[in-house]
PDB file of C-alpha atoms in Angstrom:
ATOM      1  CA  UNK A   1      24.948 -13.270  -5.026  1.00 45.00           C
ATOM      2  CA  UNK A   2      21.090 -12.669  -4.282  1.00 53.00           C
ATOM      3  CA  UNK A   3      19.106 -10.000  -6.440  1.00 57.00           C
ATOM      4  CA  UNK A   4      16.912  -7.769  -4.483  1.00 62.00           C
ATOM      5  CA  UNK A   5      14.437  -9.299  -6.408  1.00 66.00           C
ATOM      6  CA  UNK A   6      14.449 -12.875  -4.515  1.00 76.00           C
ATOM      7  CA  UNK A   7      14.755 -11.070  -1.182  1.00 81.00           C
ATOM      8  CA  UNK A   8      10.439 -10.893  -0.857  1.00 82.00           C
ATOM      9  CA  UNK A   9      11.040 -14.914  -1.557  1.00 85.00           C
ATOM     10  CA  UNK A  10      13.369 -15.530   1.188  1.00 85.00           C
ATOM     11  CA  UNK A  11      11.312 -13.566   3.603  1.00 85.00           C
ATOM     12  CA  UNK A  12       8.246 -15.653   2.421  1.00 83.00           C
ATOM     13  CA  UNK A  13      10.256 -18.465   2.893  1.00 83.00           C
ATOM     14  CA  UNK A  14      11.195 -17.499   6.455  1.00 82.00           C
ATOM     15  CA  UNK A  15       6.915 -16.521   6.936  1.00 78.00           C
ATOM     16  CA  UNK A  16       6.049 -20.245   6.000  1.00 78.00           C
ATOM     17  CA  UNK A  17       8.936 -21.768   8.408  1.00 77.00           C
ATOM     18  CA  UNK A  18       7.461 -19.696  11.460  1.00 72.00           C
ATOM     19  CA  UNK A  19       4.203 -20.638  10.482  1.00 67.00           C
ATOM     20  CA  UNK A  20       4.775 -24.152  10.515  1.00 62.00           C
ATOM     21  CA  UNK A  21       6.471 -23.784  13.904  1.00 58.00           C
ATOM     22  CA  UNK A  22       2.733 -22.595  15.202  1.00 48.00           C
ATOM     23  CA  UNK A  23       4.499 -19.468  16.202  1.00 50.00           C
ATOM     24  CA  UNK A  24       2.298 -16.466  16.330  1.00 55.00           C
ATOM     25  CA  UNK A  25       2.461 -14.427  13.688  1.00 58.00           C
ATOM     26  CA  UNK A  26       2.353 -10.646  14.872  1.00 74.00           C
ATOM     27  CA  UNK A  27       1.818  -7.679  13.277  1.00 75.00           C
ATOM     28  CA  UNK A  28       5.257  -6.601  12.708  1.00 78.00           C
ATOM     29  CA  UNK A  29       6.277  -9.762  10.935  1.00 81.00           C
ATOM     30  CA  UNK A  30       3.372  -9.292   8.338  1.00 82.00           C
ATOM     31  CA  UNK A  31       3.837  -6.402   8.078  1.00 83.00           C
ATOM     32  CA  UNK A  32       8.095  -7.071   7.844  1.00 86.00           C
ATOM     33  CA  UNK A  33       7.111  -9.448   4.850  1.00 87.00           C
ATOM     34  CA  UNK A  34       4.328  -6.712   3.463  1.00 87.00           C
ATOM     35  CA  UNK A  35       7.109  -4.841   3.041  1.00 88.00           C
ATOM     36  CA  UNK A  36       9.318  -7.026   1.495  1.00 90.00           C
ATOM     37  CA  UNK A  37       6.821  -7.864  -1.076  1.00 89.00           C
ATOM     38  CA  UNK A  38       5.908  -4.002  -1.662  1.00 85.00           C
ATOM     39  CA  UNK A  39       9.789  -3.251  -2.251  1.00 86.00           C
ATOM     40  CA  UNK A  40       9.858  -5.262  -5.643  1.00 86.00           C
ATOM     41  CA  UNK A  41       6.389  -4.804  -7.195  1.00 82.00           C
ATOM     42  CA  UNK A  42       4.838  -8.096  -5.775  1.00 87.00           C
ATOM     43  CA  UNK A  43       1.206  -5.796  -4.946  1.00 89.00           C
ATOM     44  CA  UNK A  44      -0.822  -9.136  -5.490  1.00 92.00           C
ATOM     45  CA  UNK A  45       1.279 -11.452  -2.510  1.00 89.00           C
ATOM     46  CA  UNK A  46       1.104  -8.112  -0.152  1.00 89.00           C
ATOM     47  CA  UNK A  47      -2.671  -7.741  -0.837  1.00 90.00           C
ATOM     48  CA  UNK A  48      -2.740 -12.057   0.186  1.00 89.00           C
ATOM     49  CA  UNK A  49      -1.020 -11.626   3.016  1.00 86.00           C
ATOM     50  CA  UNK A  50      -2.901  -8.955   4.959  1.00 86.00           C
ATOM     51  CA  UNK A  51      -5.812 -11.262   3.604  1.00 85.00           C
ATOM     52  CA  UNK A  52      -3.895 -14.074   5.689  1.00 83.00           C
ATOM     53  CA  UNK A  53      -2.823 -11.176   8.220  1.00 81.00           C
ATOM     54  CA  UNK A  54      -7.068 -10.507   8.781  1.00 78.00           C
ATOM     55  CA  UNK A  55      -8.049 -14.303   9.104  1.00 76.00           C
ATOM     56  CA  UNK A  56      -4.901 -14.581  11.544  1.00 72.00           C
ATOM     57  CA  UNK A  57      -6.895 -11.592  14.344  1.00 69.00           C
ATOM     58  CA  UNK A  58      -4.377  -9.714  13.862  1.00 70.00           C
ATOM     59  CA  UNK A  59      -4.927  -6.096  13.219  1.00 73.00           C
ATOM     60  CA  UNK A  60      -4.050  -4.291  10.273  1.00 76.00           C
ATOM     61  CA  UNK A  61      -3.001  -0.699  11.009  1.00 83.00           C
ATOM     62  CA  UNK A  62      -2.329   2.441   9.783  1.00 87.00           C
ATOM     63  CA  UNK A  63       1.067   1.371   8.418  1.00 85.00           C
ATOM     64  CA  UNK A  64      -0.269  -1.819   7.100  1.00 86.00           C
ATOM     65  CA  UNK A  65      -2.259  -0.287   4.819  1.00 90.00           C
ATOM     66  CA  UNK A  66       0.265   2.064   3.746  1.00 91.00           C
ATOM     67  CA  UNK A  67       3.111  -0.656   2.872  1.00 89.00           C
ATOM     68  CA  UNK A  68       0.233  -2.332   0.982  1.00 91.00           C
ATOM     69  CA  UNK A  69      -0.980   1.343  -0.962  1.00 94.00           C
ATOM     70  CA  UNK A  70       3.049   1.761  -1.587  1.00 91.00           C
ATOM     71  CA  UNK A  71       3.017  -1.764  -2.782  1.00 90.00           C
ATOM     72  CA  UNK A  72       0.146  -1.042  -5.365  1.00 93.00           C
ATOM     73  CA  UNK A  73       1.904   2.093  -6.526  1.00 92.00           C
ATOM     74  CA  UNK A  74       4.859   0.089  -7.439  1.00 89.00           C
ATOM     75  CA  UNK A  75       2.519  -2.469  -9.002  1.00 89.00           C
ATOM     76  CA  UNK A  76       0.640   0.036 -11.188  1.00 89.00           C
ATOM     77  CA  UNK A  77      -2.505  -0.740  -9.250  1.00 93.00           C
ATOM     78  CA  UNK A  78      -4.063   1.944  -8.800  1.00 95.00           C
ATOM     79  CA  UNK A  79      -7.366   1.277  -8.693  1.00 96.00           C
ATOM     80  CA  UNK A  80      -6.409  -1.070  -5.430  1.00 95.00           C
ATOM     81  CA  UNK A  81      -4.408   1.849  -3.936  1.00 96.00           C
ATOM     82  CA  UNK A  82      -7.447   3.483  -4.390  1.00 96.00           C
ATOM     83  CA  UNK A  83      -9.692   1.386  -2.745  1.00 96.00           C
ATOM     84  CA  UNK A  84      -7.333   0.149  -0.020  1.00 95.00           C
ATOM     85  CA  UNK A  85      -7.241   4.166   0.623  1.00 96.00           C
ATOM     86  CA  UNK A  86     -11.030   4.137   0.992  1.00 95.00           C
ATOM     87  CA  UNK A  87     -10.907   0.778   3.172  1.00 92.00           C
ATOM     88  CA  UNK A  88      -8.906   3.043   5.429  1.00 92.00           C
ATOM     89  CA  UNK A  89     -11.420   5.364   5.960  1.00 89.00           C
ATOM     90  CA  UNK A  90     -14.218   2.771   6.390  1.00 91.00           C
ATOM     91  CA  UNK A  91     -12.159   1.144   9.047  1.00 86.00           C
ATOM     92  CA  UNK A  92     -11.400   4.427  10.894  1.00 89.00           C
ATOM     93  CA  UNK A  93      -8.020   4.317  10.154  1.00 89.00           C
ATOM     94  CA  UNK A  94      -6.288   8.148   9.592  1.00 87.00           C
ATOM     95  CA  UNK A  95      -5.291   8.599   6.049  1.00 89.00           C
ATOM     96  CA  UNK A  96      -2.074  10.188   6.464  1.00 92.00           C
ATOM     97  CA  UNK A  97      -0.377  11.833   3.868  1.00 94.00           C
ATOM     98  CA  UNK A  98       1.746   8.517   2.674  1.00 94.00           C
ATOM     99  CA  UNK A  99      -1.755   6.827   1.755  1.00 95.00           C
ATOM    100  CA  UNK A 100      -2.262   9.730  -0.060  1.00 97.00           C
ATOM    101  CA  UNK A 101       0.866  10.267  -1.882  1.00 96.00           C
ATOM    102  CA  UNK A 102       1.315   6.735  -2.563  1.00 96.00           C
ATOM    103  CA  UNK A 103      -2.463   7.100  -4.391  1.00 97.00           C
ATOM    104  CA  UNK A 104      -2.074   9.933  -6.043  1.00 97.00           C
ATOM    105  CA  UNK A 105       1.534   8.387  -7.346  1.00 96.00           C
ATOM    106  CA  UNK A 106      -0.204   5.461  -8.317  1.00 95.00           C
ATOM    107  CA  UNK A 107      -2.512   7.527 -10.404  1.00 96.00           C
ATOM    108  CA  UNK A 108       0.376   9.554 -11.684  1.00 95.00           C
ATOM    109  CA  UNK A 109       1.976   6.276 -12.793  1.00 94.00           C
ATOM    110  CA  UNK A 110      -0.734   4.921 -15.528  1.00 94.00           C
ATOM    111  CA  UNK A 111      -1.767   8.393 -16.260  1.00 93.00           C
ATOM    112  CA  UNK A 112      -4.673   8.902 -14.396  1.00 95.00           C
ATOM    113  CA  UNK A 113      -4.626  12.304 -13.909  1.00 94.00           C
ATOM    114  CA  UNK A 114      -8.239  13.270 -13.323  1.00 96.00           C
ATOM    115  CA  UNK A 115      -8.727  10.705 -10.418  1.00 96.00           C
ATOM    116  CA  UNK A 116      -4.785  12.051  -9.232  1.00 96.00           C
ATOM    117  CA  UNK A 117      -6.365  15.766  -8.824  1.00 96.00           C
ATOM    118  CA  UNK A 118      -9.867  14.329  -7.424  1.00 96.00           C
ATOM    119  CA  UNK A 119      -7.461  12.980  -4.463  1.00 96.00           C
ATOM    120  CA  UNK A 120      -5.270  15.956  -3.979  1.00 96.00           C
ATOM    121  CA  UNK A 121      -8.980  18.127  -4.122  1.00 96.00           C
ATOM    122  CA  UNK A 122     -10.124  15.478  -1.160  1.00 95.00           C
ATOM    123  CA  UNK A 123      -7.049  16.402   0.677  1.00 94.00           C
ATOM    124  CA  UNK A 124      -7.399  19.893   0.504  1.00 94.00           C
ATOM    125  CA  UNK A 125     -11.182  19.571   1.694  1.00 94.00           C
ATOM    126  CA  UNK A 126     -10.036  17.472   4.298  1.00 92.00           C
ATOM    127  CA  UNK A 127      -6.773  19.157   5.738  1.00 91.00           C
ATOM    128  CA  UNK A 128      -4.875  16.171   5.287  1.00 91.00           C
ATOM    129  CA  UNK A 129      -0.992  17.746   5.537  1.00 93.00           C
ATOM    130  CA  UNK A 130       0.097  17.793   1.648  1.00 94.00           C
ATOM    131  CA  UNK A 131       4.000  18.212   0.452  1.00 93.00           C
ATOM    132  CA  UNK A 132       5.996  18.255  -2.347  1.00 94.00           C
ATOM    133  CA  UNK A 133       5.612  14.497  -3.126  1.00 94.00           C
ATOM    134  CA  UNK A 134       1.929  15.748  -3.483  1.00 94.00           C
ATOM    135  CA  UNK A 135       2.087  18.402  -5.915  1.00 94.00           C
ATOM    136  CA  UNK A 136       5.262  16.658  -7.714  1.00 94.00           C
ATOM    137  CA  UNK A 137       3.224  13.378  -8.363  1.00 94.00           C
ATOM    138  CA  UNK A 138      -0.058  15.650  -9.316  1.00 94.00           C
ATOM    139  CA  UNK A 139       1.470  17.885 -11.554  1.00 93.00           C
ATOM    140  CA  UNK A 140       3.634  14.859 -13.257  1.00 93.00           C
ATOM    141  CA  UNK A 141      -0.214  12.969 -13.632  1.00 92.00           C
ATOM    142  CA  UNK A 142      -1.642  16.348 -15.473  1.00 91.00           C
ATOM    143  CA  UNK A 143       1.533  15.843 -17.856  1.00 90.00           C
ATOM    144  CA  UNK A 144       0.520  12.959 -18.494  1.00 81.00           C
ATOM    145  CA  UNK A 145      -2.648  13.296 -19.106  1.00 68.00           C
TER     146      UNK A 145
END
């Protein structure tokens, strides 16, 4: 049987056979195999493919960006979630409170708990909705820290 792990392969598999078919490649199946890759860690492929995704034209959204945020998270990336939060911004894109989370997580994770609280501070200022995955994953970064 299949580990999870070789799932994000079979689905890039898949991505290379519909390629080669010159079969447009929408934003649901990038962001399908975005996903894939985010679910095990694989940050670095995800960040590629909405590279690949951008020279395609097709549009990376809202939930683009937060599969690929989630996928840094998992990745210990932080500083990427960070900037990929940022990018958001830049491209007028609402930072919703997933981005956030997932950032602040991301922080949490490699014990980065000054840059965790500068976020949740940002959220406040900016009335982005905040929850208990918020606090949770700042107060674990200040135990950290």
């Amino acid at each position: 049987a299949r580990g999870k792990n070789s799932e994000w392969e079979m689905a890039l598999h898949l991505f290379v056979a519909i390629t080669k078919c010159m079969m447009k490649s929408e934003v649901i199946t990038f962001s399908a195999l975005i996903s894939a890759c985010a679910n095990v860690g694989e940050w670095q492929r995800a960040l590629h493919l909405s590279r690949t995704m951008a020279l395609s034209t097709v549009e990376s959204g809202r939930i683009t960006f937060n599969t690929l945020i989630s996928a840094c998270e998992k990745g210990d990336a932080w500083e990427k979630a960070l900037q990929l939060l940022r990018m958001m911004s830049a491209n007028n894109l609402q930072c919703d409170s997933i981005a956030w989370n997932a950032t602040i997580s991301a922080c949490e994770k490699v014990g980065e708990w000054e840059q965790a609280l500068n976020l949740l501070r940002t959220m406040m200022q900016r009335t982005v909705e905040r929850n208990a995955i918020t606090f949770s994953a700042a107060i674990s970064a200040c135990g950290k820290g």
